[in-house]
Amino acid sequence: MSLEESKKLVLEKNLRHVAFIMDGNGRWAKKKGMPREYGHTVGAKTFKNVITYCYECGIECVTVYAFSTENWKRSEKEVSALMKLFSAYIDSAYEDLSKNNIRIYFIGDRARLPQALIKRMGELEEKTAAGKRILNIALNYGARDEILHAVNTLLQKGATSVDEETFSKALYTADSPDPDLVVRTAGEQRLSNFLLWQAAYSEFYYTDTLWPDMGKEQLDKAFAAFGGRVRRYGAVVE
Ligand code: FPP
């Protein structure tokens, strides 16, 4: 598909929010005889290319699963390499985000992240707050943790009963539409504690492509697959 065709599909099929489970960095590096951290370094470049293409195609909101609440179980070397990548991105992202009218949100429980990082995350969120498109980076994110956080926030505010809208607004993704499409790379077909509430009606696209190899061609395939789906939301479509 050409860029024009992808843009048309995004518009016609109302593809507003795409969420990515960026899997396979480790396997990609291993195949090349390189350390896992190298896979993440290349994966971070892929992340930038992927989001750029999504916004070029007219997608309004992109969410990426960068670090889960379970990822602390990895070696200290790997966790530290990932934190350095996040830190470098946060320090360099502003120009690109503001140029493209993108508002960044870090979704997840920040408390366990390095203090200096938390501060700069907050600053970047504030500096980009006028942006009309959204980029959610899930850092120390777990959907069950998010749901419990929302429940506890509502209870603390005195709620005794809530509706779907109020609950959605208590999640970290309060300002984002629900994802229309969830893409997972590297062959695994599971949600892994990602956007459990928000993905209730999402379409899923799985590819064997490892995250560092994701590019326009693979994204076009995912968008085309989405274009071919009939979204029924439980109703009957004739
Ligand atoms: C899963 O692949 C990937 C991660 C846990 C990290 C994802 C992080 C990035 C792509 C970097 C993003 C950077 C920014 C700035 C947002 P894996 O390591 O579990 O791969 P494997 O299953 O092959 O071992």
Coordinates of C-alpha atoms and ligand atoms in Angstrom, one line a residue:
M1 CA 0.0 0.0 0.0
S2 CA 1.1 3.5 -0.7
L3 CA 1.1 6.2 2.1
E4 CA -2.0 7.7 0.4
E5 CA -3.8 4.3 0.5
S6 CA -2.9 3.9 4.2
K7 CA -4.2 7.4 4.9
K8 CA -7.4 6.6 3.1
L9 CA -7.9 3.4 5.0
V10 CA -7.2 5.0 8.4
L11 CA -9.8 7.7 7.7
E12 CA -12.4 5.5 6.1
K13 CA -12.2 2.8 8.8
N14 CA -11.9 5.3 11.6
L15 CA -8.6 3.8 12.9
R16 CA -7.9 6.2 15.6
H17 CA -5.8 4.4 18.2
V18 CA -3.2 1.6 17.6
A19 CA -1.5 -0.1 20.6
F20 CA 1.7 -2.1 20.2
I21 CA 3.1 -4.9 22.2
M22 CA 6.7 -4.5 21.1
D23 CA 8.0 -8.1 21.5
G24 CA 11.0 -9.9 20.2
N25 CA 14.0 -7.6 20.8
G26 CA 15.8 -10.3 22.7
R27 CA 15.3 -13.0 20.0
W28 CA 16.3 -10.5 17.3
A29 CA 19.6 -9.8 19.0
K30 CA 20.2 -13.5 19.8
K31 CA 19.8 -14.3 16.1
K32 CA 22.5 -11.8 15.3
G33 CA 24.8 -13.2 18.1
M34 CA 24.4 -9.9 20.0
P35 CA 23.4 -9.2 23.6
R36 CA 19.7 -8.6 24.4
E37 CA 20.4 -5.0 25.2
Y38 CA 21.4 -4.4 21.6
G39 CA 18.0 -5.7 20.5
H40 CA 16.4 -3.0 22.8
T41 CA 18.6 -0.3 21.3
V42 CA 17.5 -1.1 17.8
G43 CA 13.9 -1.6 19.1
A44 CA 13.9 2.0 20.4
K45 CA 14.8 3.2 16.9
T46 CA 12.0 1.0 15.5
F47 CA 9.6 2.6 18.0
K48 CA 10.4 6.1 16.7
N49 CA 10.0 5.0 13.0
V50 CA 6.7 3.1 13.8
I51 CA 5.1 6.0 15.6
T52 CA 6.2 8.5 13.0
Y53 CA 4.6 6.4 10.3
C54 CA 1.4 5.9 12.3
Y55 CA 0.9 9.7 12.7
E56 CA 1.8 10.2 9.1
C57 CA -1.1 7.9 8.2
G58 CA -3.4 10.0 10.3
I59 CA -3.7 7.9 13.4
E60 CA -4.5 10.1 16.4
C61 CA -3.3 8.0 19.2
V62 CA -0.5 5.4 19.7
T63 CA 0.2 3.4 22.8
V64 CA 3.4 1.3 23.2
Y65 CA 4.1 -1.3 25.9
A66 CA 7.7 -0.4 26.8
F67 CA 8.1 -1.9 30.3
S68 CA 5.7 -4.0 32.2
T69 CA 5.3 -4.4 36.0
E70 CA 6.8 -7.9 35.5
N71 CA 9.9 -6.7 33.5
W72 CA 11.7 -6.0 36.8
K73 CA 12.4 -9.7 36.9
R74 CA 14.9 -9.3 34.2
S75 CA 18.7 -9.0 34.9
E76 CA 19.9 -5.8 36.3
K77 CA 22.0 -5.2 33.2
E78 CA 18.9 -5.5 31.0
V79 CA 16.7 -3.3 33.2
S80 CA 19.4 -0.7 33.4
A81 CA 19.9 -0.7 29.6
L82 CA 16.1 -0.2 29.2
M83 CA 16.0 2.7 31.7
K84 CA 18.9 4.4 29.8
L85 CA 16.9 4.1 26.6
F86 CA 13.8 5.6 28.1
S87 CA 15.9 8.3 29.7
A88 CA 17.6 9.2 26.4
Y89 CA 14.3 9.2 24.6
I90 CA 12.7 11.5 27.2
D91 CA 15.7 13.9 26.9
S92 CA 15.5 14.1 23.1
A93 CA 11.8 13.8 22.3
Y94 CA 10.4 17.2 22.8
E95 CA 11.2 18.8 19.4
D96 CA 9.7 15.9 17.5
L97 CA 6.6 15.7 19.6
S98 CA 5.9 19.4 19.5
K99 CA 6.5 19.6 15.8
N100 CA 4.0 16.8 15.2
N101 CA 1.4 18.2 17.7
I102 CA 1.8 15.1 20.0
R103 CA 0.9 15.1 23.6
I104 CA 2.9 12.4 25.6
Y105 CA 1.5 10.5 28.5
F106 CA 3.5 7.9 30.6
I107 CA 1.0 5.3 31.7
G108 CA 1.8 3.0 34.6
D109 CA 2.9 3.2 38.2
R110 CA 5.8 5.7 38.3
A111 CA 6.7 5.1 42.0
R112 CA 9.2 2.4 41.3
L113 CA 11.0 4.2 38.5
P114 CA 14.2 6.2 39.1
Q115 CA 13.5 9.6 40.7
A116 CA 15.3 11.6 38.1
L117 CA 13.3 9.9 35.3
I118 CA 9.9 10.5 37.1
K119 CA 10.7 14.2 37.2
R120 CA 11.6 14.5 33.5
M121 CA 8.6 12.4 32.5
G122 CA 6.4 14.9 34.3
E123 CA 8.2 17.8 32.6
L124 CA 7.8 16.3 29.2
E125 CA 4.1 15.7 29.8
E126 CA 3.6 19.3 30.8
K127 CA 5.6 20.7 27.9
T128 CA 3.6 18.7 25.4
A129 CA 0.2 19.2 27.0
A130 CA -1.2 21.3 24.1
G131 CA -0.7 18.5 21.6
K132 CA -3.8 17.2 19.8
R133 CA -2.5 13.7 19.0
I134 CA -1.6 11.3 21.8
L135 CA 1.4 9.1 22.5
N136 CA 1.1 6.8 25.6
I137 CA 4.2 5.1 26.7
A138 CA 3.5 2.3 29.1
L139 CA 6.3 2.3 31.7
N140 CA 6.0 0.0 34.7
Y141 CA 2.6 -0.7 33.4
G142 CA 0.3 -3.6 34.3
A143 CA -3.4 -3.6 33.4
R144 CA -4.5 -5.2 36.6
D145 CA -2.4 -2.8 38.6
E146 CA -4.1 0.1 36.6
I147 CA -7.6 -1.3 37.3
L148 CA -6.9 -1.6 41.0
H149 CA -5.4 1.9 41.0
A150 CA -8.5 3.2 39.4
V151 CA -10.8 1.4 41.9
N152 CA -8.8 2.7 44.8
T153 CA -8.8 6.2 43.5
L154 CA -12.6 6.1 43.1
L155 CA -13.1 4.6 46.5
Q156 CA -10.9 7.3 48.1
K157 CA -13.1 9.9 46.4
G158 CA -16.1 8.3 48.1
A159 CA -17.6 6.5 45.1
T160 CA -20.0 3.6 46.0
S161 CA -21.1 2.8 42.5
V162 CA -19.5 3.8 39.1
D163 CA -20.5 3.6 35.4
E164 CA -18.2 2.6 32.5
E165 CA -17.4 6.2 31.6
T166 CA -16.4 7.2 35.1
F167 CA -14.3 4.1 35.4
S168 CA -12.6 4.7 32.0
K169 CA -11.8 8.3 33.2
A170 CA -10.1 6.9 36.3
L171 CA -7.6 4.8 34.2
Y172 CA -4.2 6.1 33.2
T173 CA -5.6 6.3 29.6
A174 CA -8.4 8.7 30.6
D175 CA -7.8 11.0 27.6
S176 CA -7.4 8.3 25.0
P177 CA -10.0 6.6 22.9
D178 CA -10.1 2.8 23.4
P179 CA -7.6 1.1 21.1
D180 CA -9.1 0.1 17.7
L181 CA -6.2 -2.2 16.9
V182 CA -3.7 -4.0 19.1
V183 CA -0.6 -5.2 17.3
R184 CA 1.7 -7.8 18.8
T185 CA 5.0 -8.8 17.2
A186 CA 7.2 -11.9 17.5
G187 CA 4.6 -14.6 17.2
E188 CA 3.1 -14.6 20.7
Q189 CA -0.7 -14.4 20.8
R190 CA -1.6 -13.1 24.2
L191 CA -2.4 -9.7 25.9
S192 CA 0.2 -10.0 28.7
N193 CA -1.6 -7.7 31.1
F194 CA -1.9 -4.9 28.6
L195 CA -5.0 -2.6 28.4
L196 CA -7.4 -5.3 29.7
W197 CA -10.3 -2.8 30.1
Q198 CA -9.6 -0.7 27.1
A199 CA -9.1 -3.5 24.6
A200 CA -12.6 -5.0 25.2
Y201 CA -13.6 -4.4 21.6
S202 CA -10.2 -4.0 19.9
E203 CA -9.2 -5.9 16.9
F204 CA -6.0 -8.0 17.3
Y205 CA -3.2 -8.4 14.8
Y206 CA -0.3 -10.8 15.4
T207 CA 2.8 -11.0 13.3
D208 CA 5.9 -13.3 13.5
T209 CA 8.0 -10.2 12.6
L210 CA 10.3 -9.4 15.5
W211 CA 9.9 -5.8 16.8
P212 CA 13.2 -4.4 15.5
D213 CA 12.2 -5.6 12.0
M214 CA 8.8 -3.8 12.1
G215 CA 8.5 -1.1 9.3
K216 CA 6.1 0.5 7.0
E217 CA 5.4 -2.6 5.0
Q218 CA 4.5 -4.6 8.1
L219 CA 2.3 -1.7 9.4
D220 CA 0.5 -1.5 6.1
K221 CA -0.3 -5.2 6.4
A222 CA -1.7 -4.7 10.0
F223 CA -3.8 -1.7 8.8
A224 CA -5.1 -3.6 5.8
A225 CA -6.0 -6.6 8.1
F226 CA -7.9 -4.1 10.3
G227 CA -9.6 -2.7 7.2
G228 CA -10.9 -6.2 6.4
R229 CA -12.4 -6.8 9.8
V230 CA -16.1 -6.2 10.6
R231 CA -16.5 -4.7 14.0
R232 CA -19.8 -5.8 15.5
Y233 CA -19.5 -4.8 19.1
G234 CA -21.8 -7.7 20.0
A235 CA -24.5 -6.7 17.5
V236 CA -25.6 -8.4 14.2
V237 CA -24.3 -6.7 11.1
E238 CA -26.2 -7.7 7.9
Ligands
FPP1 C1 10.0 -7.3 24.7 O1 10.9 -8.0 23.9 C2 10.4 -5.9 24.8 C3 10.6 -5.2 25.9 C4 10.4 -5.7 27.2 C5 11.1 -3.8 25.8 C6 10.5 -3.0 24.8 C7 11.3 -1.7 24.7 C8 11.6 -1.1 23.5 C9 11.2 -1.6 22.2 C10 12.4 0.1 23.6 C11 11.3 1.2 23.5 C12 12.0 2.5 23.7 C13 11.3 3.6 24.0 C14 12.1 4.8 24.1 C15 9.9 3.7 24.3 P1 11.8 -9.1 24.6 O2 13.0 -8.5 25.1 O3 10.9 -9.8 25.7 O4 12.1 -10.1 23.4 P2 12.2 -11.6 23.5 O5 10.8 -12.1 23.8 O6 12.6 -12.0 22.2 O7 13.2 -12.0 24.6

